[in-house]
CSV table of C-alpha atoms in Angstrom, one decimal:
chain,number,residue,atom,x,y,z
P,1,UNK,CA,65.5,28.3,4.8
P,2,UNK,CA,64.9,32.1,4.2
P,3,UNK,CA,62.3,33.5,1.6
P,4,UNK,CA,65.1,34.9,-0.3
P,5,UNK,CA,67.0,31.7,-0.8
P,6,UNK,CA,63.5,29.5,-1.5
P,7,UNK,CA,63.4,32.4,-4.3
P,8,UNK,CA,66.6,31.9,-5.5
P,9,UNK,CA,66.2,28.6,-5.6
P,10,UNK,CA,62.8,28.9,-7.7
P,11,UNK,CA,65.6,30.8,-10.4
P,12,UNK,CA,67.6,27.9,-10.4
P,13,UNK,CA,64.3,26.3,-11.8
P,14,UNK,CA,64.4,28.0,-15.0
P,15,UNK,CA,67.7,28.9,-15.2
P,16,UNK,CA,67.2,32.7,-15.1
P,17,UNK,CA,67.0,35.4,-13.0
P,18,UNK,CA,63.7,37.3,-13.2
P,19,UNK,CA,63.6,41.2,-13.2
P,20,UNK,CA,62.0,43.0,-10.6
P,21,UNK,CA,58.7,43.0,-12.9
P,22,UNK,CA,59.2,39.3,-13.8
P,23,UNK,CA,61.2,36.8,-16.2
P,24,UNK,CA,62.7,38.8,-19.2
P,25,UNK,CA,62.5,35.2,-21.2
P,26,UNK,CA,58.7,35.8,-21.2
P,27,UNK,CA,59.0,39.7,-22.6
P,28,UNK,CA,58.0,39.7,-26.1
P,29,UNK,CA,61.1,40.4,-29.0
P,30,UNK,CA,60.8,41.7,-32.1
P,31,UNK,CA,58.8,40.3,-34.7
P,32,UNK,CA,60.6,37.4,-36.5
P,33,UNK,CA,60.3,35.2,-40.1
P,34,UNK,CA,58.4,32.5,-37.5
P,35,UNK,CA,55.7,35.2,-36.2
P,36,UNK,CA,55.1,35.6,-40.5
P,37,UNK,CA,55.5,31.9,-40.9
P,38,UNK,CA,52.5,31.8,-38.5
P,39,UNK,CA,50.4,34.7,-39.4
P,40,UNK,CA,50.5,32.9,-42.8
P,41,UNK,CA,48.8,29.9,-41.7
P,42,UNK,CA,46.7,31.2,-39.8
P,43,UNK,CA,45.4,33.1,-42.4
P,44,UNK,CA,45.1,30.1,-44.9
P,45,UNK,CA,43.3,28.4,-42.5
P,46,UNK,CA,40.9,31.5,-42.6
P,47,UNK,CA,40.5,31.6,-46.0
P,48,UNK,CA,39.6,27.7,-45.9
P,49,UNK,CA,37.2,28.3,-43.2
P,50,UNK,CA,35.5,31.5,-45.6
P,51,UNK,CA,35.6,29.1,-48.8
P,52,UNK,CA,34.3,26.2,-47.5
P,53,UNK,CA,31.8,27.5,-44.6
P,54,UNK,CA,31.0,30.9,-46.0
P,55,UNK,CA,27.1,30.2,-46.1
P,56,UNK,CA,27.2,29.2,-42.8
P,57,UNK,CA,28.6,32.8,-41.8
P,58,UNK,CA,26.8,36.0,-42.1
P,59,UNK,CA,28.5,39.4,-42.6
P,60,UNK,CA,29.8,39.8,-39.1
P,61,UNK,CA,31.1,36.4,-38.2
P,62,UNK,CA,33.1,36.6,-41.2
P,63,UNK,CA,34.6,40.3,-40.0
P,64,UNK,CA,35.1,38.5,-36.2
P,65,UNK,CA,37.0,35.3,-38.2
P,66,UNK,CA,39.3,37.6,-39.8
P,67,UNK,CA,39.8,39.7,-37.4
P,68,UNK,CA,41.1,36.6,-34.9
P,69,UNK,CA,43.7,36.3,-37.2
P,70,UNK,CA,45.3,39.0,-36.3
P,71,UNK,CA,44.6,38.7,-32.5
P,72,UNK,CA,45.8,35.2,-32.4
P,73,UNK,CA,49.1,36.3,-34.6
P,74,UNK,CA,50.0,39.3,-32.3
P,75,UNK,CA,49.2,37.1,-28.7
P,76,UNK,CA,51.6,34.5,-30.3
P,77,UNK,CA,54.1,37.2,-31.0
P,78,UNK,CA,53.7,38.0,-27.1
P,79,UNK,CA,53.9,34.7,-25.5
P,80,UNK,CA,55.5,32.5,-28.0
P,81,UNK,CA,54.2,29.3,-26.1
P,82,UNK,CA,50.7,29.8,-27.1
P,83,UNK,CA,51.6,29.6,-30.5
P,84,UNK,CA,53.2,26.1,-30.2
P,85,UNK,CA,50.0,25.3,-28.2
P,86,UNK,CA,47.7,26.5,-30.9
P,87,UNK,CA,49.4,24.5,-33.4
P,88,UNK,CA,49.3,21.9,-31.6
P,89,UNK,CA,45.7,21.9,-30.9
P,90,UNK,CA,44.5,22.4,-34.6
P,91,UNK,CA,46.9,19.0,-35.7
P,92,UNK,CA,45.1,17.4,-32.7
P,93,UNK,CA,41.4,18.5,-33.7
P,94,UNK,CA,42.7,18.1,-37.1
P,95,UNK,CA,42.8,14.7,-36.9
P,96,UNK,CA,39.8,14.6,-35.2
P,97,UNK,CA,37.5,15.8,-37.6
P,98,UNK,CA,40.1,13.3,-40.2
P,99,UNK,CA,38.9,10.4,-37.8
P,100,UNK,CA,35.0,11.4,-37.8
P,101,UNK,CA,34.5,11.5,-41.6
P,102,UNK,CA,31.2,13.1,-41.2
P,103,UNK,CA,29.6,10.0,-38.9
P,104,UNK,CA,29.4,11.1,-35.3
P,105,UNK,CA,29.1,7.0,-34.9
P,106,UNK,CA,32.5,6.4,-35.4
P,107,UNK,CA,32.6,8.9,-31.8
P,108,UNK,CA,32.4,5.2,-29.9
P,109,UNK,CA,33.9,2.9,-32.8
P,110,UNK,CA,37.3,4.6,-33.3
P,111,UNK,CA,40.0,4.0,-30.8
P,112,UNK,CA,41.4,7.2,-31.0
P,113,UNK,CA,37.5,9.4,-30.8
P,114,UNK,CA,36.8,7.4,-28.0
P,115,UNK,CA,39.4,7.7,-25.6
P,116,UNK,CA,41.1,10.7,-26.8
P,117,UNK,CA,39.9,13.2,-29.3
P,118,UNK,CA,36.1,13.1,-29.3
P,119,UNK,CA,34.7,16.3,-27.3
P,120,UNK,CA,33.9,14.4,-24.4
P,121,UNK,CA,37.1,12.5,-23.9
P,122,UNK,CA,39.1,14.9,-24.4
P,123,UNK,CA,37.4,17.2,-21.9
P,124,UNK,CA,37.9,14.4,-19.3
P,125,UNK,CA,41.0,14.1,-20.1
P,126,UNK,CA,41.1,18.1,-19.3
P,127,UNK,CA,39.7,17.4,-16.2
P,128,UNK,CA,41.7,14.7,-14.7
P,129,UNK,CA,45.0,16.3,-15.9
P,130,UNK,CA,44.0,19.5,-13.6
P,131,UNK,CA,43.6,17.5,-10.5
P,132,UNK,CA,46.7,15.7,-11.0
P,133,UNK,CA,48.4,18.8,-12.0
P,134,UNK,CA,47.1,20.8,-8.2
P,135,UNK,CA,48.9,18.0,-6.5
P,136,UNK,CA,51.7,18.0,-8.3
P,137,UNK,CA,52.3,21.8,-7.5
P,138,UNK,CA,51.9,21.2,-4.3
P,139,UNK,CA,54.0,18.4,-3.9
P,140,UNK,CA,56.4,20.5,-5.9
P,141,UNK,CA,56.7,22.7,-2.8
P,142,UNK,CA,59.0,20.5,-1.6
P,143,UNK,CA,60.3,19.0,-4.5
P,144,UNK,CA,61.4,20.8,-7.6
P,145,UNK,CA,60.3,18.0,-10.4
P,146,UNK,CA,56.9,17.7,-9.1
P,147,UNK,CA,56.6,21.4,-9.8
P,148,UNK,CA,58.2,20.7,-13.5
P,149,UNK,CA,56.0,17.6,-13.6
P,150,UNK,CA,52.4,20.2,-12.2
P,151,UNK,CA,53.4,22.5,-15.2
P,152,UNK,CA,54.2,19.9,-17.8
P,153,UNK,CA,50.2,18.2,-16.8
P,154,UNK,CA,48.8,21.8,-17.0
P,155,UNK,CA,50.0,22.3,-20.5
P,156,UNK,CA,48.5,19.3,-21.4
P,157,UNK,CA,45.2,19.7,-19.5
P,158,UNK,CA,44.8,23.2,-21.7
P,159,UNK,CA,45.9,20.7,-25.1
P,160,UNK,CA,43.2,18.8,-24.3
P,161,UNK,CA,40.3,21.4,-23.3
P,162,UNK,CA,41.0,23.5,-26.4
P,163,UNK,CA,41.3,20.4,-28.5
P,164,UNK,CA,37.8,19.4,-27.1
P,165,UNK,CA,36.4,22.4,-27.0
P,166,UNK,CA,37.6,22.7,-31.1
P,167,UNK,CA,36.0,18.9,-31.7
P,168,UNK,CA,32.7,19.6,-29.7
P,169,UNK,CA,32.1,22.9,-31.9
P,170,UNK,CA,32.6,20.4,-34.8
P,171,UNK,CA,30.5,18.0,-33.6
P,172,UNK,CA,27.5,20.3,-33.4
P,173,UNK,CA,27.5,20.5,-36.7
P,174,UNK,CA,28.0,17.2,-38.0
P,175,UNK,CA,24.4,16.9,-35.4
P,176,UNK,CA,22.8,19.4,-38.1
P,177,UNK,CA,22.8,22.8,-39.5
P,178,UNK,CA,20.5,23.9,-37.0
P,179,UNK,CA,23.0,22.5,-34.1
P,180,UNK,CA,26.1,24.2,-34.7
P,181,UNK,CA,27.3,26.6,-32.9
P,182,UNK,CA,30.3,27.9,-30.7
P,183,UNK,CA,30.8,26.3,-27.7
P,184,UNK,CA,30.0,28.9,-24.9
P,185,UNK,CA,26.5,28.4,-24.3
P,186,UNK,CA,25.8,26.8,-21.7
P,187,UNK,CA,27.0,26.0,-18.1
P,188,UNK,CA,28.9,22.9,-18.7
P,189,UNK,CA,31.0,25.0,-21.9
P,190,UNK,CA,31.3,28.0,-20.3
P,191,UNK,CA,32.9,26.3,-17.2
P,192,UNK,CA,35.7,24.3,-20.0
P,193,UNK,CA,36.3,28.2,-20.9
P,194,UNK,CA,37.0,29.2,-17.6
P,195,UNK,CA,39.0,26.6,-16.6
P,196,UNK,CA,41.5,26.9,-20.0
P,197,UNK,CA,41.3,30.7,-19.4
P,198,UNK,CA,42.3,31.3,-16.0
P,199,UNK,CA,44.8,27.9,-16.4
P,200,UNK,CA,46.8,30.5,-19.8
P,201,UNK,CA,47.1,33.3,-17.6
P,202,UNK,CA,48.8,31.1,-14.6
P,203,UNK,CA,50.5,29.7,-17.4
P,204,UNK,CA,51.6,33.2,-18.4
P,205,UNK,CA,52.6,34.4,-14.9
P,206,UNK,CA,54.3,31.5,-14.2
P,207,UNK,CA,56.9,31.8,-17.2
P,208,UNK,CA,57.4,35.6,-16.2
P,209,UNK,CA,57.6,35.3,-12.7
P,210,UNK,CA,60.1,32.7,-12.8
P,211,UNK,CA,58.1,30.4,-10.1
P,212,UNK,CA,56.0,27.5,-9.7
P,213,UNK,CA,55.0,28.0,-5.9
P,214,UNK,CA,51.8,29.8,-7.0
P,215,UNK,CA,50.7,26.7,-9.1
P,216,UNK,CA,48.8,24.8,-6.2
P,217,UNK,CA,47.2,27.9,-5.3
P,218,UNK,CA,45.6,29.0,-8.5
P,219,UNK,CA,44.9,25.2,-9.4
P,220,UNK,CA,42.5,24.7,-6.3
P,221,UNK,CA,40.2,27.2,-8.1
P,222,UNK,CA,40.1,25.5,-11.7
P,223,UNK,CA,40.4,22.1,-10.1
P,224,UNK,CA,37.2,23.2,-8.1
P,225,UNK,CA,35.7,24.6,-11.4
P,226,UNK,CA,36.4,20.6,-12.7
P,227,UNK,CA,34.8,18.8,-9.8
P,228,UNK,CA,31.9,20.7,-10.9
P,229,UNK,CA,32.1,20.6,-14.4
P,230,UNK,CA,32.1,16.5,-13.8
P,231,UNK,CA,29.0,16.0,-11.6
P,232,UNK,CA,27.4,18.0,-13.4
P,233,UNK,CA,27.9,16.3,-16.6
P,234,UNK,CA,27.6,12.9,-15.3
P,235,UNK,CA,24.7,14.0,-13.0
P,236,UNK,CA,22.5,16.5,-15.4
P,237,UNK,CA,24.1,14.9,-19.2
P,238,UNK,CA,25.1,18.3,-19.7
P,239,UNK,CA,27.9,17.2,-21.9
P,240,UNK,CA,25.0,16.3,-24.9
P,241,UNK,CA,25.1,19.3,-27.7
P,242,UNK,CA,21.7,21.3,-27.0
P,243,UNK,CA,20.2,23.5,-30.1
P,244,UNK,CA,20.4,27.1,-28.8
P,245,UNK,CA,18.1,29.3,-27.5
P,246,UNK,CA,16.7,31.9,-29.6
P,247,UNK,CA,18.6,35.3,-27.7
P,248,UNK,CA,21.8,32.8,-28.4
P,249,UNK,CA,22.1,32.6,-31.7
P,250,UNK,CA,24.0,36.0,-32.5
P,251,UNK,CA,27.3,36.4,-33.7
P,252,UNK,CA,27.3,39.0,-30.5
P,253,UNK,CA,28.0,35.4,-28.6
P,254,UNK,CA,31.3,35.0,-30.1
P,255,UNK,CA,32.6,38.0,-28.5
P,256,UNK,CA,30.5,38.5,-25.2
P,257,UNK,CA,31.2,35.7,-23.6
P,258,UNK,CA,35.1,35.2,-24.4
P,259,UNK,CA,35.7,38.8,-22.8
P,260,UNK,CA,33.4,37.8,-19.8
P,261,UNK,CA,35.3,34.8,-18.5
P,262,UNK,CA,38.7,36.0,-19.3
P,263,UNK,CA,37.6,38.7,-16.6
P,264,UNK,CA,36.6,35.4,-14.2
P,265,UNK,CA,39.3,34.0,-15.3
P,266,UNK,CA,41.4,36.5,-14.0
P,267,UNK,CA,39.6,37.7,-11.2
P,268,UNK,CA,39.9,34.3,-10.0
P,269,UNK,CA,43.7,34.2,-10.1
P,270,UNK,CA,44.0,37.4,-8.5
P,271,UNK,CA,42.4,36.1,-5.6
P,272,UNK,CA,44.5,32.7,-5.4
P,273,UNK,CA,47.2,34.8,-5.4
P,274,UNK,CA,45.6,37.2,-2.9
P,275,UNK,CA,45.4,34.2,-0.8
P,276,UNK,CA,48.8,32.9,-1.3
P,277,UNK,CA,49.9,36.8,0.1
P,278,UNK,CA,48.1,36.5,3.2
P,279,UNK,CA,50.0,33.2,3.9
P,280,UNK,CA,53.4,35.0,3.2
P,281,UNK,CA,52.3,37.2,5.4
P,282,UNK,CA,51.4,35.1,8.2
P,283,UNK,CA,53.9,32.9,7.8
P,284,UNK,CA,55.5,33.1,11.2
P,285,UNK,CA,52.5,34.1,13.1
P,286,UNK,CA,51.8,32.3,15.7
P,287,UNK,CA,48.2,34.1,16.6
P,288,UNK,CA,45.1,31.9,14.7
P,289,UNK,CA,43.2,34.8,16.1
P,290,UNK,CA,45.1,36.7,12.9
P,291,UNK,CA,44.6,33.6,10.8
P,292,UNK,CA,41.0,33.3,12.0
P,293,UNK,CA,39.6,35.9,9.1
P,294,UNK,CA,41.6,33.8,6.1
P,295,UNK,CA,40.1,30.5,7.8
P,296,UNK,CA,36.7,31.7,7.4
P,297,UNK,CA,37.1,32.9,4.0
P,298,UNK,CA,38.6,30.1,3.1
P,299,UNK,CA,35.5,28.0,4.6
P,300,UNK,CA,33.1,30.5,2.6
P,301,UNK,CA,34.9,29.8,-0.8
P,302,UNK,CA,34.7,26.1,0.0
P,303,UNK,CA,31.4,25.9,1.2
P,304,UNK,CA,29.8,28.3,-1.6
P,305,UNK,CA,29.2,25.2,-4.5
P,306,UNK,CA,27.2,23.4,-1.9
P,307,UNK,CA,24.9,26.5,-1.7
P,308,UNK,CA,24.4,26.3,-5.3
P,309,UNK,CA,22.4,23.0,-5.1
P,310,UNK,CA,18.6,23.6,-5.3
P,311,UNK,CA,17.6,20.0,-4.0
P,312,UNK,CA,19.4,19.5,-1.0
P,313,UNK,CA,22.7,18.7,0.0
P,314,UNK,CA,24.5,15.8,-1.8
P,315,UNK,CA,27.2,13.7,-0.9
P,316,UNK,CA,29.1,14.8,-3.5
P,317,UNK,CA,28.9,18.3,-2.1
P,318,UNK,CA,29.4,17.2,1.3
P,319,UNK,CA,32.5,15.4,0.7
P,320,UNK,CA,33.8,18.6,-1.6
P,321,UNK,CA,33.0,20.7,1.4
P,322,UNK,CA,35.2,18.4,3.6
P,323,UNK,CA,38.2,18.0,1.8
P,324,UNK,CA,38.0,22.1,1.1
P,325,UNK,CA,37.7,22.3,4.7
P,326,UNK,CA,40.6,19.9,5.2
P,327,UNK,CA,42.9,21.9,2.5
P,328,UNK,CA,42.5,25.2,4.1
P,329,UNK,CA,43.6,24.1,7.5
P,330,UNK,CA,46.2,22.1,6.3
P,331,UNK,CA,47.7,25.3,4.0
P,332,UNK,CA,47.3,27.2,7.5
P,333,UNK,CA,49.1,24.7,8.9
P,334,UNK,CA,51.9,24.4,6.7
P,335,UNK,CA,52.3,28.4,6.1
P,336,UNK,CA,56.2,28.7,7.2
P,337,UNK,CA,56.9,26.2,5.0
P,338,UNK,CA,54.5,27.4,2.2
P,339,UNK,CA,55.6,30.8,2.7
P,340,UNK,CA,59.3,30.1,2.1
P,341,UNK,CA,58.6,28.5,-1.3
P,342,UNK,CA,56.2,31.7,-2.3
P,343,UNK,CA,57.6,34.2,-4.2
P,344,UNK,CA,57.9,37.8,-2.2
P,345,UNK,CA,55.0,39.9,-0.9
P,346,UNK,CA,56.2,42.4,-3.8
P,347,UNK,CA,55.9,39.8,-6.5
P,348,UNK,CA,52.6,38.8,-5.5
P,349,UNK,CA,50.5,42.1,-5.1
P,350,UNK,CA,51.8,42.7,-8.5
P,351,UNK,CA,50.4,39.6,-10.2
P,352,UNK,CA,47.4,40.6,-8.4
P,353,UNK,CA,47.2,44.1,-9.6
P,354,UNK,CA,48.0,42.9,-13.2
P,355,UNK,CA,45.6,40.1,-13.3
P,356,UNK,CA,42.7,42.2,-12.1
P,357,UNK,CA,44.0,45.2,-14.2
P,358,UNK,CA,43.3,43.0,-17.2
P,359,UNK,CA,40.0,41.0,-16.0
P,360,UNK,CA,38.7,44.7,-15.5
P,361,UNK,CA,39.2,45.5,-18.7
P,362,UNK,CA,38.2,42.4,-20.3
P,363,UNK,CA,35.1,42.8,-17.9
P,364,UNK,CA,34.4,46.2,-18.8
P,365,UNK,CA,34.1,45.2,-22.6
P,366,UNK,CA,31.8,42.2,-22.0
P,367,UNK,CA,29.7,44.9,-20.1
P,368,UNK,CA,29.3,47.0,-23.1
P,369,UNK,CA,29.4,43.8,-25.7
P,370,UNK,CA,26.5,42.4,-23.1
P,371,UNK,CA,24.3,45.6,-23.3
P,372,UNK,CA,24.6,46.2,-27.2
P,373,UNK,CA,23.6,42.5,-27.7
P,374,UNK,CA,20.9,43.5,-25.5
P,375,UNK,CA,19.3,46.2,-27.4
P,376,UNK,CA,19.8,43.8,-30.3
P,377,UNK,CA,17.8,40.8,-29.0
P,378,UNK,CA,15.2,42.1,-26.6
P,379,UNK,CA,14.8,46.0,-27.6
P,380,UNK,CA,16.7,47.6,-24.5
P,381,UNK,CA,20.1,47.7,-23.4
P,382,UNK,CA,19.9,47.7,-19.6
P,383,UNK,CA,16.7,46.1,-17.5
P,384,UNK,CA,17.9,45.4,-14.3
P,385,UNK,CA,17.8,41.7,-15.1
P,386,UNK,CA,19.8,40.0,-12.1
P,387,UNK,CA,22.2,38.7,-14.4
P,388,UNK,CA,22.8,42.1,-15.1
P,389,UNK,CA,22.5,43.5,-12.0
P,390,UNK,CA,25.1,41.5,-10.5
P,391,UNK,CA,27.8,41.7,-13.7
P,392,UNK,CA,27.2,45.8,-12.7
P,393,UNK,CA,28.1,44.7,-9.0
P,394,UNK,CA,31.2,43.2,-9.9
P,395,UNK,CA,32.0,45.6,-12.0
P,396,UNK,CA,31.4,48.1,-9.5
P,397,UNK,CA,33.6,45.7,-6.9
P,398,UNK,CA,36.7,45.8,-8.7
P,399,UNK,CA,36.2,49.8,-10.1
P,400,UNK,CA,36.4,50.4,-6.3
P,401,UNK,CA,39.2,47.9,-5.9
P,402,UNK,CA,41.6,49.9,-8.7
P,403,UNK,CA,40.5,53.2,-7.9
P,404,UNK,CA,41.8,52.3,-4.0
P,405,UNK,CA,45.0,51.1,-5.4
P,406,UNK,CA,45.9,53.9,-8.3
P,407,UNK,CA,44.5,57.3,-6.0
P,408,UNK,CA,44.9,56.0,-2.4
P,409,UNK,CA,47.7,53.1,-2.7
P,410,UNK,CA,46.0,50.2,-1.5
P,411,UNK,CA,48.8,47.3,-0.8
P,412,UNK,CA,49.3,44.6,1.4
P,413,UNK,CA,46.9,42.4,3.0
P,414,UNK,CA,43.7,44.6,2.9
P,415,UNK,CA,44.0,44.5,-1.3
P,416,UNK,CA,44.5,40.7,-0.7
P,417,UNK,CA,41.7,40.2,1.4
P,418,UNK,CA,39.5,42.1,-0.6
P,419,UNK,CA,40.4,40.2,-3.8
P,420,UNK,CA,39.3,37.0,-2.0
P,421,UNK,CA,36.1,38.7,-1.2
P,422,UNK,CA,35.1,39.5,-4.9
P,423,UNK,CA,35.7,35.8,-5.8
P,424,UNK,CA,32.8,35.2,-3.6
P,425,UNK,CA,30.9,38.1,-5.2
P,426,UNK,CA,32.0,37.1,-8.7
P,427,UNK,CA,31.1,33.3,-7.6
P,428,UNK,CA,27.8,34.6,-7.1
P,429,UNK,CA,27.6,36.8,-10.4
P,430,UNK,CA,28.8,33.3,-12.3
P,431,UNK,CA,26.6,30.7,-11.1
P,432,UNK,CA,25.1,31.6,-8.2
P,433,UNK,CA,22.6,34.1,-10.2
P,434,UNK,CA,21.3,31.3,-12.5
P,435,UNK,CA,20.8,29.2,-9.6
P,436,UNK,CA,18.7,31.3,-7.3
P,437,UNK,CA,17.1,33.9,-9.9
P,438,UNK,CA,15.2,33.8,-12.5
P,439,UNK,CA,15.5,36.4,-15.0
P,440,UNK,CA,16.0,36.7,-19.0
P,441,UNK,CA,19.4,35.1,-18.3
P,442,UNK,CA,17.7,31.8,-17.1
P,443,UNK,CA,18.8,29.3,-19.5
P,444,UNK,CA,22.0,29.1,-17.6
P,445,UNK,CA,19.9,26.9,-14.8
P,446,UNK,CA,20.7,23.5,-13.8
């Protein structure tokens, strides 16, 4: 079967032809009574938040609360599913907080807090529903409602990491006033965010692109992201609430740290899909010699968690580090067929110039959010810290990466092999920083 009829064929999925710059179903229309409808609760559910909690919020918080109204109104006026999914999400947390009644006890006496809707839960509910979801897309390869079945799970992985992540901010303060806090602080947060981050904007591409042959490629990352996430939880207790540190408890947190991961999140993607181009590409050579550089980066990517440990190598790595091993060959393996599913080389350098388009920007923000905070908390706005140092570098990485593209045309598989490179780099930049270096970042160790 050709790579034009596997495309076609990917139409038939969602029962529309997508323009040459995507799926016009996903283009945003005019602004209807249900975008008002919206923006209206939304904003009641703002001015609850400011009447009840208004103590709890200094001057700035409350400008940031209101000001997400807005945001939140105008993304769900771009990608109408995000609004049903936000709805969704505050009914489910909702509930939630119903169910509590102010006694974190009833977390392991209620039915429904226990095995759904408690922080926790629902976060391994997140997990689980990602793994299942990366084999569905890839079963979907060859069967169309596994693909369905690999969107429908991811959907409900993001309902349940938002709902969690909404509970657990919650929960912090039902702990005590001193407790509460948004929930981006820490490793084992901050790797819920990415996850639900770079998962959306899959999400988004998917729906505009009109195809599902890119799920099982972008999954592998967040489905690493959640074999982390788990032993780390189960083998450190990270999930507990922690008080924050002292340079954490700044309203400058609410914004820094959002705009950072949204740039890993995105970054991330573009490389998934950078990889998924280099298997179109090679998917009728016959040379491994020409495979042999996407084999080894494919081996670095895999092997780069394990490097993270500071106490040896575990099973738990070891056995991650095999079955990476395993699912790189066996994607090499399998690239004529892979490559007839994927969508064409044209389609995917442009989701990979968008997505890193966007992560820049985001990334470029946090940058500046990051050094303001800075001059806030410790008197200075730049001191080489290495947490700094390598955000610059990243920065830097993909500066160089859109300046090659917009003034000297960079295409094909040298933009796609350099994408994969800076997920190493921005691996490194994520977690690999607060591993190995100490610095004024450090409370990020494990």
């Amino acid at each position: 079967m050709s790579a034009t009829t596997s495309t076609h064929s990917s139409d038939a999925l969602w029962q529309a032809a997508p323009s040459p710059t995507g799926d016009a179903r996903a283009q945003r229309g005019r602004p209807d009574w249900t975008d008002i409808v919206f923006f209206l609760l939304l904003a009641a559910g703002a001015a609850f938040a400011l009447t009840r909690y208004s103590g709890a919020m200094d001057y700035y918080e409350k400008i940031i609360l209101c000001g997400t109204v807005f945001v939140l109104t105008w993304m769900g006026w771009l990608w109408r599913p995000l609004r049903r999914l936000m709805v969704a999400c505050a009914l489910a947390a909702g509930l939630a907080l119903v169910l509590y009644q102010n006694d974190l006890a009833r977390a392991e006496q209620v039915f429904f807090l226990k095995y759904l809707f408690s922080s926790q839960s629902a976060i391994l509910w997140m997990s689980a529903l990602f793994i299942l979801a990366t084999a569905c897309y890839w079963i979907g390869l060859f069967s169309p409602t596994a693909a369905w079945l690999g969107t429908a799970l991811t959907w409900g992985a993001v309902f349940a990491g938002v709902t969690g992540m909404l509970v657990r901010w919650r929960e912090g303060h039902l702990m005590g006033p001193d407790l509460g806090h948004i929930p981006v602080s820490n490793l084992y947060e901050v790797f819920v965010l990415f996850s639900l981050i770079t998962a959306l904007f899959y999400l988004y591409y998917e729906r505009k692109y009109a195809t599902r042959a890119l799920g099982g490629f972008v999954l592998l990352v967040i489905s690493s992201a959640t074999v982390f996430l788990l032993w780390y939880a189960f083998t450190r207790d990270a999930g507990q609430i922690q008080p924050l540190v002292p340079a954490l408890k700044s309203w400058w947190m609410k914004l820094h740290v959002p705009a950072n991961f949204i740039g890993y999140g995105t970054f991330s993607l573009a490389a998934m899909v950078g990889f998924a181009y280099l298997v179109k590409q090679h998917g009728t050579t016959t040379s491994w010699v020409k495979l042999a550089p996407l084999f080894v980066l494919g081996v670095l990517l895999c092997v780069e968690p394990m490097v993270f440990r500071t106490e040896g190598l575990s099973a738990t790595w070891m056995i991650y580090f095999g079955i990476g091993i395993v699912i790189v060959g066996g994607i090499l393996l399998g690239r004529r067929r892979i490559a007839q599913a994927l969508p064409s080389l044209e389609v995917l350098d442009d989701i990979m110039y968008r997505a890193i388009a966007i992560g820049f920007a985001f990334f470029t923000v946090a940058t500046i959010l990051g050094a303001l905070w800075a001059a806030d908390a410790w008197g200075a706005y730049w001191q080489w810290d290495p947490k700094e140092t390598w955000a610059l570098i990243v920065w830097l990485n993909y500066a160089a990466w859109l300046h090659m593209r917009l003034m000297k045309g960079l295409r094909g598989h040298l933009a796609a092999y350099w994408a994969l490179v800076g997920l190493l780099i921005t691996g490194f930049a994520f977690l690999g920083v607060n591993m190995f270096l100490s610095g004024l970042h450090s409370y990020g160790e494990l």
